[in-house]
Amino acid sequence: MEATETVLCTLLAVDLTDYCYRVCSRCQRVLPSDNNGFASSSFCKFCKSKEPKLLYRILMSIATDASVKTVICFDRAATVLFGCSADEFFHFTKLNPLAASMVNQVFDGEMLRMTLTRPQNRNAQHMRVASVVPLRSGVQPAIVTLRQICTKNASLGNFSTTNHSS
């Protein structure tokens, strides 16, 4: 495969079990985490800042006309799909615990144009999503759809994730 490739694909699944990581908000360096994946400290050793922020790191399964593959989507491209920062999505899922499980339903079968690049790090396993463009004109960012679903379900007293079509 070339270093950069643009593909038309269908989004099959999004893995949100470990969708974000902490960086220093000032210098953008990754903050160390402990064995459980949690940030062991919010203190940046390089610039001495104590203000971390979350960035996206999302594994996605996509299907092209030739294959099914797993790709990794980092902050800039993920923000296009989610419509908010990783911090905002994290806080939203804290208030609405079922929202993270609804993401796959929101994106189910969505057609996208993705530009994929080879990772710079030779140890990396997955192609990187450099850019993503939804092909359907009416597609909304996930956070907009999730807010609508959560508001609708809360007003009905229903917290099921199965019926979210409007």
Tab-separated table of C-alpha atoms in Angstrom:
chain	number	residue	atom	x	y	z
A	1	MET	CA	0.000	0.000	0.000
A	2	GLU	CA	1.115	3.540	-0.700
A	3	ALA	CA	1.996	5.977	2.083
A	4	THR	CA	-1.339	7.778	1.609
A	5	GLU	CA	-4.534	6.307	0.226
A	6	THR	CA	-8.052	7.750	-0.120
A	7	VAL	CA	-10.827	5.176	0.169
A	8	LEU	CA	-14.610	5.112	0.091
A	9	CYS	CA	-15.762	2.946	2.953
A	10	THR	CA	-18.558	1.937	5.267
A	11	LEU	CA	-18.050	2.375	8.986
A	12	LEU	CA	-18.745	-0.993	10.619
A	13	ALA	CA	-17.862	-0.454	14.274
A	14	VAL	CA	-16.274	2.012	16.651
A	15	ASP	CA	-14.366	0.770	19.702
A	16	LEU	CA	-14.860	3.182	22.594
A	17	THR	CA	-13.344	1.036	25.348
A	18	ASP	CA	-10.206	3.194	25.369
A	19	TYR	CA	-11.097	6.184	23.189
A	20	CYS	CA	-8.986	8.943	24.706
A	21	TYR	CA	-5.647	9.758	26.270
A	22	ARG	CA	-4.301	12.666	28.321
A	23	VAL	CA	-1.889	15.297	27.022
A	24	CYS	CA	-0.533	18.511	28.443
A	25	SER	CA	-2.783	21.355	27.322
A	26	ARG	CA	0.226	23.656	26.928
A	27	CYS	CA	2.890	21.573	25.121
A	28	GLN	CA	0.695	18.686	23.825
A	29	ARG	CA	3.053	15.982	25.178
A	30	VAL	CA	1.435	12.718	26.213
A	31	LEU	CA	1.163	12.372	29.971
A	32	PRO	CA	2.286	9.040	31.423
A	33	SER	CA	-0.344	6.548	32.535
A	34	ASP	CA	-0.224	3.781	35.114
A	35	ASN	CA	-0.742	0.067	34.391
A	36	ASN	CA	-4.531	0.513	34.268
A	37	GLY	CA	-4.340	3.161	31.537
A	38	PHE	CA	-5.234	6.052	33.858
A	39	ALA	CA	-3.070	9.140	34.034
A	40	SER	CA	-0.683	8.685	36.919
A	41	SER	CA	-0.145	12.434	37.138
A	42	SER	CA	-1.595	15.590	35.615
A	43	PHE	CA	1.770	17.281	35.975
A	44	CYS	CA	3.814	17.758	32.771
A	45	LYS	CA	7.516	17.143	33.378
A	46	PHE	CA	8.514	19.231	30.345
A	47	CYS	CA	6.655	22.520	30.732
A	48	LYS	CA	5.510	22.121	34.376
A	49	SER	CA	1.860	22.661	33.452
A	50	LYS	CA	-0.836	21.102	35.610
A	51	GLU	CA	-3.607	21.375	33.018
A	52	PRO	CA	-4.192	18.138	31.101
A	53	LYS	CA	-6.720	17.640	28.331
A	54	LEU	CA	-8.105	14.609	26.556
A	55	LEU	CA	-7.525	13.759	22.903
A	56	TYR	CA	-9.272	11.101	20.818
A	57	ARG	CA	-7.692	7.765	19.902
A	58	ILE	CA	-10.433	5.640	18.351
A	59	LEU	CA	-10.166	2.244	16.705
A	60	MET	CA	-12.654	1.766	13.880
A	61	SER	CA	-13.499	-1.129	11.619
A	62	ILE	CA	-14.168	-0.079	8.049
A	63	ALA	CA	-15.120	-1.956	4.908
A	64	THR	CA	-13.886	-0.903	1.496
A	65	ASP	CA	-14.765	-2.580	-1.788
A	66	ALA	CA	-11.682	-4.789	-1.383
A	67	SER	CA	-11.268	-5.487	2.346
A	68	VAL	CA	-12.256	-4.974	5.945
A	69	LYS	CA	-9.633	-3.295	8.088
A	70	THR	CA	-9.098	-1.656	11.423
A	71	VAL	CA	-7.880	1.937	11.383
A	72	ILE	CA	-7.064	4.401	14.141
A	73	CYS	CA	-8.545	7.865	14.234
A	74	PHE	CA	-6.881	10.592	16.284
A	75	ASP	CA	-8.175	13.935	17.489
A	76	ARG	CA	-8.634	16.106	14.386
A	77	ALA	CA	-10.369	13.458	12.274
A	78	ALA	CA	-12.394	12.077	15.212
A	79	THR	CA	-13.663	15.550	16.056
A	80	VAL	CA	-15.246	15.704	12.575
A	81	LEU	CA	-17.280	12.567	13.344
A	82	PHE	CA	-18.049	13.338	16.980
A	83	GLY	CA	-18.593	17.093	16.637
A	84	CYS	CA	-16.919	17.916	19.936
A	85	SER	CA	-13.648	17.606	21.807
A	86	ALA	CA	-12.706	14.394	23.602
A	87	ASP	CA	-13.111	16.281	26.908
A	88	GLU	CA	-16.680	17.253	26.041
A	89	PHE	CA	-17.553	13.719	24.888
A	90	PHE	CA	-16.008	12.250	28.064
A	91	HIS	CA	-18.145	14.507	30.271
A	92	PHE	CA	-21.256	13.798	28.196
A	93	THR	CA	-20.793	10.027	28.614
A	94	LYS	CA	-20.285	10.495	32.360
A	95	LEU	CA	-23.711	12.163	32.554
A	96	ASN	CA	-25.273	9.730	30.028
A	97	PRO	CA	-23.646	6.319	30.550
A	98	LEU	CA	-25.530	4.667	27.665
A	99	ALA	CA	-24.283	7.248	25.156
A	100	ALA	CA	-20.982	5.461	24.496
A	101	SER	CA	-22.798	2.237	23.629
A	102	MET	CA	-25.096	4.175	21.259
A	103	VAL	CA	-22.220	5.457	19.108
A	104	ASN	CA	-22.150	2.281	17.016
A	105	GLN	CA	-25.865	2.640	16.336
A	106	VAL	CA	-25.403	6.280	15.349
A	107	PHE	CA	-22.592	5.441	12.906
A	108	ASP	CA	-23.999	2.092	11.699
A	109	GLY	CA	-23.390	1.785	7.958
A	110	GLU	CA	-22.303	5.399	7.496
A	111	MET	CA	-20.489	5.902	4.179
A	112	LEU	CA	-17.271	7.911	4.410
A	113	ARG	CA	-14.341	9.068	2.336
A	114	MET	CA	-11.190	8.551	4.381
A	115	THR	CA	-7.624	9.445	3.683
A	116	LEU	CA	-5.435	6.817	5.326
A	117	THR	CA	-1.718	7.158	5.992
A	118	ARG	CA	0.932	4.768	7.127
A	119	PRO	CA	1.975	5.322	10.744
A	120	GLN	CA	5.294	7.092	11.354
A	121	ASN	CA	6.077	4.675	14.163
A	122	ARG	CA	7.194	1.305	12.794
A	123	ASN	CA	5.687	-0.470	15.837
A	124	ALA	CA	2.169	0.838	15.137
A	125	GLN	CA	-0.359	-1.731	13.962
A	126	HIS	CA	-3.050	0.323	12.224
A	127	MET	CA	-3.325	2.794	9.381
A	128	ARG	CA	-4.060	6.372	10.531
A	129	VAL	CA	-7.136	8.314	9.453
A	130	ALA	CA	-5.718	11.618	8.207
A	131	SER	CA	-9.089	13.001	7.135
A	132	VAL	CA	-12.686	11.853	7.051
A	133	VAL	CA	-15.642	13.196	5.089
A	134	PRO	CA	-19.171	11.811	5.487
A	135	LEU	CA	-20.748	11.101	2.093
A	136	ARG	CA	-24.380	11.522	3.173
A	137	SER	CA	-25.482	15.164	3.139
A	138	GLY	CA	-27.724	14.862	6.208
A	139	VAL	CA	-25.183	13.270	8.526
A	140	GLN	CA	-24.885	14.960	11.917
A	141	PRO	CA	-21.977	14.753	14.338
A	142	ALA	CA	-22.443	11.952	16.892
A	143	ILE	CA	-22.791	14.347	19.842
A	144	VAL	CA	-25.786	16.082	18.211
A	145	THR	CA	-27.575	12.789	17.566
A	146	LEU	CA	-26.715	11.426	21.015
A	147	ARG	CA	-28.046	14.571	22.712
A	148	GLN	CA	-31.292	14.239	20.771
A	149	ILE	CA	-31.633	10.566	21.715
A	150	CYS	CA	-30.851	11.169	25.393
A	151	THR	CA	-33.237	14.138	25.582
A	152	LYS	CA	-36.003	12.207	23.830
A	153	ASN	CA	-35.517	9.108	26.010
A	154	ALA	CA	-35.352	11.176	29.210
A	155	SER	CA	-38.589	12.997	28.331
A	156	LEU	CA	-40.286	9.655	27.665
A	157	GLY	CA	-38.812	8.081	30.787
A	158	ASN	CA	-37.249	5.501	28.456
A	159	PHE	CA	-33.537	4.765	28.574
A	160	SER	CA	-33.478	2.122	25.858
A	161	THR	CA	-30.991	2.496	23.017
A	162	THR	CA	-32.918	0.440	20.481
A	163	ASN	CA	-35.395	2.966	19.082
A	164	HIS	CA	-33.704	6.245	18.233
A	165	SER	CA	-35.076	7.136	14.810
A	166	SER	CA	-36.986	10.400	14.534
